[in-house]
């Protein structure tokens, strides 16, 4: 538990008589964590992390009041949406206040091709609001039903929809962000164009997202399909080729090696023959005949089509996106708590050879899981392979093996921005932090470049927040 006298919480309450606070230790601890426990390394390092207090904002003005008071009292603030991140993005390493933004949940405007909503709006609720106009979000994580818009932008990468639209890093997938700075008198800034990259995927270290405007796509009654292959290489090759079929509109394209689906996808088990490697695809209904023809051409066997299930069958099945991305890991962890995972990029144009080589080298210890995406306009794949965990030392060896073979790791066993994938300082994000958070009170401990400007990124990923272990 956090030490008691680090910050003047009584003075904070006195400055903010209209704000709801929570100091019950159990509830504060609950609001101080995310899905960090996916990683045994982070579970060891972060298990004792807790805020001192949770503040609940219900309007943008209340956010500004909280930031103003915390700045005056030098109390750190860590913003939180729904807490669905996987590597401690919203965990308050220095204690202080967790700023719960779930009360900022309004959809503010829907127009042709775009929607603006407050940071705490749940993604699925945004889509419900957009449905009447025949539109839906382009991108969402597998935690679509619980994740918030602000949290997705601050900590996510793209997820479902990335096979067609790319990721959040691609210009155009975030139209605008409204943010609050952490200063004596907080400013409200509107960021567009290149400016949004200063705050997107920055874990709330350099500004509090108040609202976001994102693009919409046409809404369809999407069809979930599972395709089976006897050879893993054939499944990966098929998915890569399907990704390149621009006229077959798709939203999800995942490849998962046996025996992962048979072992962990319990509700779908009767559709998953032993030994079959599977491709999970979500296809627009008008493309289904073309999809069937393309699948037959590649020798795939359709194991399930959601549009051909009886209503009683369909009712008990989760959508395929809840078997994909990091829900694959979650389903495995529910059955085998020793499982963990990695986040891998297989760079274009040699992604299939690289996947085959790594799969052959690591085999059953690291069962393959691919998510096909557009990355800088090219179809390639990310890996979220499961890892049958033994020791932290062996996990580091597996990371090093991937990188030596040419597959960069976006390390989910690290909680800093840089170690999670950049391997270097993002100069734009650092410069913006100096302007927007001059004394470093926003989510401290997550940006190496702020805490250790001379950190040697070539020497390895060993930086840890002071006092949390090594």
PDB file of C-alpha atoms in Angstrom, residues 23-248:
ATOM      1  CA  UNK A  23     -10.112   6.581  -0.299  1.00  0.00           C
ATOM      2  CA  UNK A  24     -11.338   3.092   0.634  1.00  0.00           C
ATOM      3  CA  UNK A  25      -8.087   1.094   0.231  1.00  0.00           C
ATOM      4  CA  UNK A  26      -9.723  -1.809  -1.590  1.00  0.00           C
ATOM      5  CA  UNK A  27     -11.474   0.452  -4.091  1.00  0.00           C
ATOM      6  CA  UNK A  28      -8.422   2.651  -4.552  1.00  0.00           C
ATOM      7  CA  UNK A  29      -6.348  -0.447  -5.243  1.00  0.00           C
ATOM      8  CA  UNK A  30      -8.937  -1.670  -7.765  1.00  0.00           C
ATOM      9  CA  UNK A  31      -8.820   1.652  -9.611  1.00  0.00           C
ATOM     10  CA  UNK A  32      -5.013   1.604  -9.528  1.00  0.00           C
ATOM     11  CA  UNK A  33      -4.542  -1.441 -11.733  1.00  0.00           C
ATOM     12  CA  UNK A  34      -5.155  -2.760 -15.185  1.00  0.00           C
ATOM     13  CA  UNK A  35      -4.426  -6.146 -16.788  1.00  0.00           C
ATOM     14  CA  UNK A  36      -0.717  -5.875 -15.890  1.00  0.00           C
ATOM     15  CA  UNK A  37      -0.916  -9.417 -14.468  1.00  0.00           C
ATOM     16  CA  UNK A  38      -0.798 -10.808 -18.012  1.00  0.00           C
ATOM     17  CA  UNK A  39       2.955 -10.421 -17.463  1.00  0.00           C
ATOM     18  CA  UNK A  40       4.628 -12.331 -14.621  1.00  0.00           C
ATOM     19  CA  UNK A  41       7.387  -9.714 -14.676  1.00  0.00           C
ATOM     20  CA  UNK A  42       4.980  -6.816 -14.234  1.00  0.00           C
ATOM     21  CA  UNK A  43       2.984  -8.752 -11.664  1.00  0.00           C
ATOM     22  CA  UNK A  44       6.111  -8.983  -9.540  1.00  0.00           C
ATOM     23  CA  UNK A  45       7.111  -5.362 -10.096  1.00  0.00           C
ATOM     24  CA  UNK A  46       3.736  -3.617  -9.905  1.00  0.00           C
ATOM     25  CA  UNK A  47       1.608  -5.690  -7.553  1.00  0.00           C
ATOM     26  CA  UNK A  48       2.038  -3.252  -4.656  1.00  0.00           C
ATOM     27  CA  UNK A  49       1.334  -0.129  -6.737  1.00  0.00           C
ATOM     28  CA  UNK A  50      -1.606   1.935  -5.527  1.00  0.00           C
ATOM     29  CA  UNK A  51      -2.832   5.506  -5.630  1.00  0.00           C
ATOM     30  CA  UNK A  52      -3.538   7.429  -2.460  1.00  0.00           C
ATOM     31  CA  UNK A  53      -6.893   8.692  -3.674  1.00  0.00           C
ATOM     32  CA  UNK A  54      -9.279   8.377  -6.616  1.00  0.00           C
ATOM     33  CA  UNK A  55     -10.963  11.480  -8.011  1.00  0.00           C
ATOM     34  CA  UNK A  56     -14.060  11.098 -10.182  1.00  0.00           C
ATOM     35  CA  UNK A  57     -14.625  13.806 -12.781  1.00  0.00           C
ATOM     36  CA  UNK A  58     -18.020  14.241 -14.418  1.00  0.00           C
ATOM     37  CA  UNK A  59     -17.241  17.240 -16.641  1.00  0.00           C
ATOM     38  CA  UNK A  60     -14.327  18.922 -18.351  1.00  0.00           C
ATOM     39  CA  UNK A  61     -14.515  21.765 -15.833  1.00  0.00           C
ATOM     40  CA  UNK A  62     -14.087  19.276 -12.986  1.00  0.00           C
ATOM     41  CA  UNK A  63     -11.020  17.824 -14.716  1.00  0.00           C
ATOM     42  CA  UNK A  64      -9.510  21.288 -14.898  1.00  0.00           C
ATOM     43  CA  UNK A  65     -10.325  21.950 -11.233  1.00  0.00           C
ATOM     44  CA  UNK A  66      -8.653  18.691 -10.177  1.00  0.00           C
ATOM     45  CA  UNK A  67      -5.552  19.361 -12.260  1.00  0.00           C
ATOM     46  CA  UNK A  68      -5.275  22.923 -10.957  1.00  0.00           C
ATOM     47  CA  UNK A  69      -5.465  21.793  -7.328  1.00  0.00           C
ATOM     48  CA  UNK A  70      -3.063  18.865  -7.795  1.00  0.00           C
ATOM     49  CA  UNK A  71      -0.556  21.126  -9.518  1.00  0.00           C
ATOM     50  CA  UNK A  72      -0.664  23.613  -6.645  1.00  0.00           C
ATOM     51  CA  UNK A  73      -0.080  20.802  -4.128  1.00  0.00           C
ATOM     52  CA  UNK A  74       2.387  18.896  -6.352  1.00  0.00           C
ATOM     53  CA  UNK A  75       0.302  15.726  -6.287  1.00  0.00           C
ATOM     54  CA  UNK A  76       0.830  13.334  -9.228  1.00  0.00           C
ATOM     55  CA  UNK A  77      -2.177  12.511 -11.409  1.00  0.00           C
ATOM     56  CA  UNK A  78      -2.624   9.311 -13.410  1.00  0.00           C
ATOM     57  CA  UNK A  79      -5.613   9.319 -15.794  1.00  0.00           C
ATOM     58  CA  UNK A  80      -7.730   6.206 -16.096  1.00  0.00           C
ATOM     59  CA  UNK A  81     -10.449   5.130 -18.474  1.00  0.00           C
ATOM     60  CA  UNK A  82     -11.820   1.617 -18.137  1.00  0.00           C
ATOM     61  CA  UNK A  83      -8.497   0.073 -17.049  1.00  0.00           C
ATOM     62  CA  UNK A  84      -8.362  -2.462 -19.892  1.00  0.00           C
ATOM     63  CA  UNK A  85      -4.668  -1.910 -20.733  1.00  0.00           C
ATOM     64  CA  UNK A  86      -2.196  -4.737 -20.436  1.00  0.00           C
ATOM     65  CA  UNK A  87       1.071  -3.309 -19.186  1.00  0.00           C
ATOM     66  CA  UNK A  88       0.500  -0.848 -16.402  1.00  0.00           C
ATOM     67  CA  UNK A  89      -0.258   2.181 -18.593  1.00  0.00           C
ATOM     68  CA  UNK A  90      -2.763   3.544 -16.068  1.00  0.00           C
ATOM     69  CA  UNK A  91      -1.066   2.373 -12.878  1.00  0.00           C
ATOM     70  CA  UNK A  92       0.106   5.207 -10.562  1.00  0.00           C
ATOM     71  CA  UNK A  93       3.761   4.375  -9.907  1.00  0.00           C
ATOM     72  CA  UNK A  94       4.207   7.438  -7.671  1.00  0.00           C
ATOM     73  CA  UNK A  95       0.851   7.151  -5.913  1.00  0.00           C
ATOM     74  CA  UNK A  96      -1.094  10.380  -5.731  1.00  0.00           C
ATOM     75  CA  UNK A  97      -4.437  10.689  -7.508  1.00  0.00           C
ATOM     76  CA  UNK A  98      -5.981   8.380 -10.052  1.00  0.00           C
ATOM     77  CA  UNK A  99      -8.247  10.566 -12.171  1.00  0.00           C
ATOM     78  CA  UNK A 100     -11.223   8.432 -13.192  1.00  0.00           C
ATOM     79  CA  UNK A 101     -12.642   9.771 -16.457  1.00  0.00           C
ATOM     80  CA  UNK A 102     -15.487   7.284 -16.836  1.00  0.00           C
ATOM     81  CA  UNK A 103     -17.980  10.050 -16.008  1.00  0.00           C
ATOM     82  CA  UNK A 104     -17.059  11.902 -19.208  1.00  0.00           C
ATOM     83  CA  UNK A 105     -19.075   9.484 -21.302  1.00  0.00           C
ATOM     84  CA  UNK A 106     -21.098  11.574 -23.745  1.00  0.00           C
ATOM     85  CA  UNK A 107     -21.214  11.221 -27.512  1.00  0.00           C
ATOM     86  CA  UNK A 108     -21.004  14.865 -28.533  1.00  0.00           C
ATOM     87  CA  UNK A 109     -21.521  14.870 -32.302  1.00  0.00           C
ATOM     88  CA  UNK A 110     -22.140  12.384 -35.111  1.00  0.00           C
ATOM     89  CA  UNK A 111     -21.663  13.506 -38.700  1.00  0.00           C
ATOM     90  CA  UNK A 112     -20.994  11.811 -42.028  1.00  0.00           C
ATOM     91  CA  UNK A 113     -17.673  10.015 -41.613  1.00  0.00           C
ATOM     92  CA  UNK A 114     -16.859  11.150 -38.100  1.00  0.00           C
ATOM     93  CA  UNK A 115     -17.857  11.123 -34.439  1.00  0.00           C
ATOM     94  CA  UNK A 116     -16.734  13.191 -31.466  1.00  0.00           C
ATOM     95  CA  UNK A 117     -17.095  11.749 -27.978  1.00  0.00           C
ATOM     96  CA  UNK A 118     -15.761  12.386 -24.503  1.00  0.00           C
ATOM     97  CA  UNK A 119     -12.780  10.386 -23.276  1.00  0.00           C
ATOM     98  CA  UNK A 120     -14.760   8.100 -20.980  1.00  0.00           C
ATOM     99  CA  UNK A 121     -17.302   7.017 -23.601  1.00  0.00           C
ATOM    100  CA  UNK A 122     -17.298   3.233 -24.071  1.00  0.00           C
ATOM    101  CA  UNK A 123     -16.484   2.203 -27.640  1.00  0.00           C
ATOM    102  CA  UNK A 124     -19.461  -0.133 -27.966  1.00  0.00           C
ATOM    103  CA  UNK A 125     -21.780   2.639 -26.738  1.00  0.00           C
ATOM    104  CA  UNK A 126     -20.354   5.003 -29.358  1.00  0.00           C
ATOM    105  CA  UNK A 127     -21.193   2.451 -32.048  1.00  0.00           C
ATOM    106  CA  UNK A 128     -24.737   2.096 -30.699  1.00  0.00           C
ATOM    107  CA  UNK A 129     -25.141   5.862 -31.006  1.00  0.00           C
ATOM    108  CA  UNK A 130     -23.721   5.819 -34.557  1.00  0.00           C
ATOM    109  CA  UNK A 131     -25.836   2.887 -35.769  1.00  0.00           C
ATOM    110  CA  UNK A 132     -28.840   5.008 -36.706  1.00  0.00           C
ATOM    111  CA  UNK A 133     -26.690   6.853 -39.246  1.00  0.00           C
ATOM    112  CA  UNK A 134     -25.447   3.563 -40.743  1.00  0.00           C
ATOM    113  CA  UNK A 135     -21.916   4.118 -39.420  1.00  0.00           C
ATOM    114  CA  UNK A 136     -19.473   2.525 -36.987  1.00  0.00           C
ATOM    115  CA  UNK A 137     -15.964   3.023 -35.636  1.00  0.00           C
ATOM    116  CA  UNK A 138     -13.124   2.004 -37.932  1.00  0.00           C
ATOM    117  CA  UNK A 139     -10.985   0.546 -35.158  1.00  0.00           C
ATOM    118  CA  UNK A 140     -11.460  -0.997 -31.740  1.00  0.00           C
ATOM    119  CA  UNK A 141      -9.581  -3.317 -29.366  1.00  0.00           C
ATOM    120  CA  UNK A 142     -10.811  -6.768 -28.411  1.00  0.00           C
ATOM    121  CA  UNK A 143     -12.054  -5.121 -25.187  1.00  0.00           C
ATOM    122  CA  UNK A 144     -14.565  -3.185 -27.315  1.00  0.00           C
ATOM    123  CA  UNK A 145     -17.470  -3.746 -24.924  1.00  0.00           C
ATOM    124  CA  UNK A 146     -15.648  -2.247 -21.932  1.00  0.00           C
ATOM    125  CA  UNK A 147     -12.816  -0.011 -23.252  1.00  0.00           C
ATOM    126  CA  UNK A 148     -13.123   3.782 -23.357  1.00  0.00           C
ATOM    127  CA  UNK A 149     -12.272   6.013 -26.298  1.00  0.00           C
ATOM    128  CA  UNK A 150      -9.665   8.008 -24.376  1.00  0.00           C
ATOM    129  CA  UNK A 151      -8.024   4.913 -22.960  1.00  0.00           C
ATOM    130  CA  UNK A 152      -7.873   3.290 -26.393  1.00  0.00           C
ATOM    131  CA  UNK A 153      -6.135   6.336 -27.872  1.00  0.00           C
ATOM    132  CA  UNK A 154      -3.791   6.830 -24.911  1.00  0.00           C
ATOM    133  CA  UNK A 155      -2.711   3.200 -24.640  1.00  0.00           C
ATOM    134  CA  UNK A 156      -3.891   1.224 -27.652  1.00  0.00           C
ATOM    135  CA  UNK A 157      -2.542   0.590 -31.130  1.00  0.00           C
ATOM    136  CA  UNK A 158      -5.397  -0.297 -33.491  1.00  0.00           C
ATOM    137  CA  UNK A 159      -6.777  -3.786 -33.057  1.00  0.00           C
ATOM    138  CA  UNK A 160      -9.905  -4.904 -34.893  1.00  0.00           C
ATOM    139  CA  UNK A 161     -10.225  -3.041 -38.183  1.00  0.00           C
ATOM    140  CA  UNK A 162      -6.464  -2.637 -38.661  1.00  0.00           C
ATOM    141  CA  UNK A 163      -6.429  -5.054 -41.604  1.00  0.00           C
ATOM    142  CA  UNK A 164      -8.390  -2.444 -43.566  1.00  0.00           C
ATOM    143  CA  UNK A 165      -7.605   0.870 -41.892  1.00  0.00           C
ATOM    144  CA  UNK A 166      -4.131   0.491 -40.374  1.00  0.00           C
ATOM    145  CA  UNK A 167      -3.468   1.566 -36.800  1.00  0.00           C
ATOM    146  CA  UNK A 168      -4.000   4.590 -34.585  1.00  0.00           C
ATOM    147  CA  UNK A 169      -0.504   5.769 -35.550  1.00  0.00           C
ATOM    148  CA  UNK A 170      -1.640   6.286 -39.146  1.00  0.00           C
ATOM    149  CA  UNK A 171      -2.625   9.830 -40.032  1.00  0.00           C
ATOM    150  CA  UNK A 172      -6.391  10.082 -40.353  1.00  0.00           C
ATOM    151  CA  UNK A 173      -7.361   7.473 -37.778  1.00  0.00           C
ATOM    152  CA  UNK A 174      -7.518  10.200 -35.119  1.00  0.00           C
ATOM    153  CA  UNK A 175      -8.991  13.424 -36.494  1.00  0.00           C
ATOM    154  CA  UNK A 176      -8.627  15.601 -33.402  1.00  0.00           C
ATOM    155  CA  UNK A 177      -7.962  15.461 -29.675  1.00  0.00           C
ATOM    156  CA  UNK A 178      -9.030  17.940 -27.021  1.00  0.00           C
ATOM    157  CA  UNK A 179      -6.641  17.781 -24.079  1.00  0.00           C
ATOM    158  CA  UNK A 180      -5.973  19.521 -20.775  1.00  0.00           C
ATOM    159  CA  UNK A 181      -2.467  20.451 -19.666  1.00  0.00           C
ATOM    160  CA  UNK A 182      -1.027  20.055 -16.166  1.00  0.00           C
ATOM    161  CA  UNK A 183      -0.087  23.594 -15.175  1.00  0.00           C
ATOM    162  CA  UNK A 184      -0.905  26.216 -12.555  1.00  0.00           C
ATOM    163  CA  UNK A 185      -3.724  27.248 -14.863  1.00  0.00           C
ATOM    164  CA  UNK A 186      -4.498  24.259 -17.106  1.00  0.00           C
ATOM    165  CA  UNK A 187      -5.014  25.007 -20.780  1.00  0.00           C
ATOM    166  CA  UNK A 188      -7.464  23.236 -23.071  1.00  0.00           C
ATOM    167  CA  UNK A 189      -5.810  22.508 -26.424  1.00  0.00           C
ATOM    168  CA  UNK A 190      -7.214  21.161 -29.676  1.00  0.00           C
ATOM    169  CA  UNK A 191      -4.717  18.965 -31.555  1.00  0.00           C
ATOM    170  CA  UNK A 192      -5.095  17.958 -35.189  1.00  0.00           C
ATOM    171  CA  UNK A 193      -2.936  16.483 -37.943  1.00  0.00           C
ATOM    172  CA  UNK A 194       0.584  15.607 -36.857  1.00  0.00           C
ATOM    173  CA  UNK A 195      -0.078  17.159 -33.453  1.00  0.00           C
ATOM    174  CA  UNK A 196      -2.237  14.241 -32.278  1.00  0.00           C
ATOM    175  CA  UNK A 197       0.840  11.961 -32.238  1.00  0.00           C
ATOM    176  CA  UNK A 198       2.203  14.007 -29.342  1.00  0.00           C
ATOM    177  CA  UNK A 199      -0.522  12.627 -27.066  1.00  0.00           C
ATOM    178  CA  UNK A 200      -1.731   9.430 -28.765  1.00  0.00           C
ATOM    179  CA  UNK A 201      -0.196   6.320 -27.190  1.00  0.00           C
ATOM    180  CA  UNK A 202       1.531   8.432 -24.539  1.00  0.00           C
ATOM    181  CA  UNK A 203      -0.242   6.869 -21.520  1.00  0.00           C
ATOM    182  CA  UNK A 204      -1.485  10.285 -20.352  1.00  0.00           C
ATOM    183  CA  UNK A 205       2.050  11.423 -19.566  1.00  0.00           C
ATOM    184  CA  UNK A 206       1.759  14.729 -21.391  1.00  0.00           C
ATOM    185  CA  UNK A 207      -1.892  15.708 -21.350  1.00  0.00           C
ATOM    186  CA  UNK A 208      -5.313  14.533 -20.212  1.00  0.00           C
ATOM    187  CA  UNK A 209      -7.542  13.577 -23.146  1.00  0.00           C
ATOM    188  CA  UNK A 210     -10.946  15.209 -22.660  1.00  0.00           C
ATOM    189  CA  UNK A 211     -12.554  14.257 -25.968  1.00  0.00           C
ATOM    190  CA  UNK A 212     -11.620  12.856 -29.347  1.00  0.00           C
ATOM    191  CA  UNK A 213     -12.896  13.017 -32.897  1.00  0.00           C
ATOM    192  CA  UNK A 214     -12.353   9.850 -34.910  1.00  0.00           C
ATOM    193  CA  UNK A 215     -13.452   8.678 -38.362  1.00  0.00           C
ATOM    194  CA  UNK A 216     -16.356   6.357 -39.025  1.00  0.00           C
ATOM    195  CA  UNK A 217     -16.862   3.666 -41.653  1.00  0.00           C
ATOM    196  CA  UNK A 218     -20.065   2.157 -43.110  1.00  0.00           C
ATOM    197  CA  UNK A 219     -21.773  -0.219 -40.690  1.00  0.00           C
ATOM    198  CA  UNK A 220     -22.378  -3.839 -41.748  1.00  0.00           C
ATOM    199  CA  UNK A 221     -23.854  -6.964 -40.222  1.00  0.00           C
ATOM    200  CA  UNK A 222     -20.437  -8.578 -40.222  1.00  0.00           C
ATOM    201  CA  UNK A 223     -20.032 -12.332 -40.671  1.00  0.00           C
ATOM    202  CA  UNK A 224     -17.623 -14.216 -38.372  1.00  0.00           C
ATOM    203  CA  UNK A 225     -15.911 -17.137 -40.088  1.00  0.00           C
ATOM    204  CA  UNK A 226     -13.437 -19.748 -38.826  1.00  0.00           C
ATOM    205  CA  UNK A 227     -11.327 -21.443 -41.509  1.00  0.00           C
ATOM    206  CA  UNK A 228      -9.233 -24.536 -40.755  1.00  0.00           C
ATOM    207  CA  UNK A 229      -5.909 -25.698 -42.217  1.00  0.00           C
ATOM    208  CA  UNK A 230      -3.822 -28.798 -41.590  1.00  0.00           C
ATOM    209  CA  UNK A 231      -0.543 -26.875 -41.962  1.00  0.00           C
ATOM    210  CA  UNK A 232       0.290 -23.699 -40.063  1.00  0.00           C
ATOM    211  CA  UNK A 233       2.254 -22.292 -42.999  1.00  0.00           C
ATOM    212  CA  UNK A 234      -0.761 -22.722 -45.272  1.00  0.00           C
ATOM    213  CA  UNK A 235      -2.966 -20.849 -42.792  1.00  0.00           C
ATOM    214  CA  UNK A 236      -0.504 -17.950 -42.560  1.00  0.00           C
ATOM    215  CA  UNK A 237      -0.055 -17.798 -46.342  1.00  0.00           C
ATOM    216  CA  UNK A 238      -3.826 -17.807 -46.895  1.00  0.00           C
ATOM    217  CA  UNK A 239      -4.368 -15.004 -44.363  1.00  0.00           C
ATOM    218  CA  UNK A 240      -1.624 -12.887 -45.880  1.00  0.00           C
ATOM    219  CA  UNK A 241      -3.101 -13.337 -49.360  1.00  0.00           C
ATOM    220  CA  UNK A 242      -6.626 -12.610 -48.103  1.00  0.00           C
ATOM    221  CA  UNK A 243      -5.323  -9.434 -46.508  1.00  0.00           C
ATOM    222  CA  UNK A 244      -4.144  -8.308 -49.941  1.00  0.00           C
ATOM    223  CA  UNK A 245      -7.607  -8.842 -51.478  1.00  0.00           C
ATOM    224  CA  UNK A 246      -8.794  -5.253 -51.181  1.00  0.00           C
ATOM    225  CA  UNK A 247     -12.185  -5.986 -52.774  1.00  0.00           C
ATOM    226  CA  UNK A 248     -13.046  -8.490 -50.008  1.00  0.00           C
TER     227      UNK A 248
END
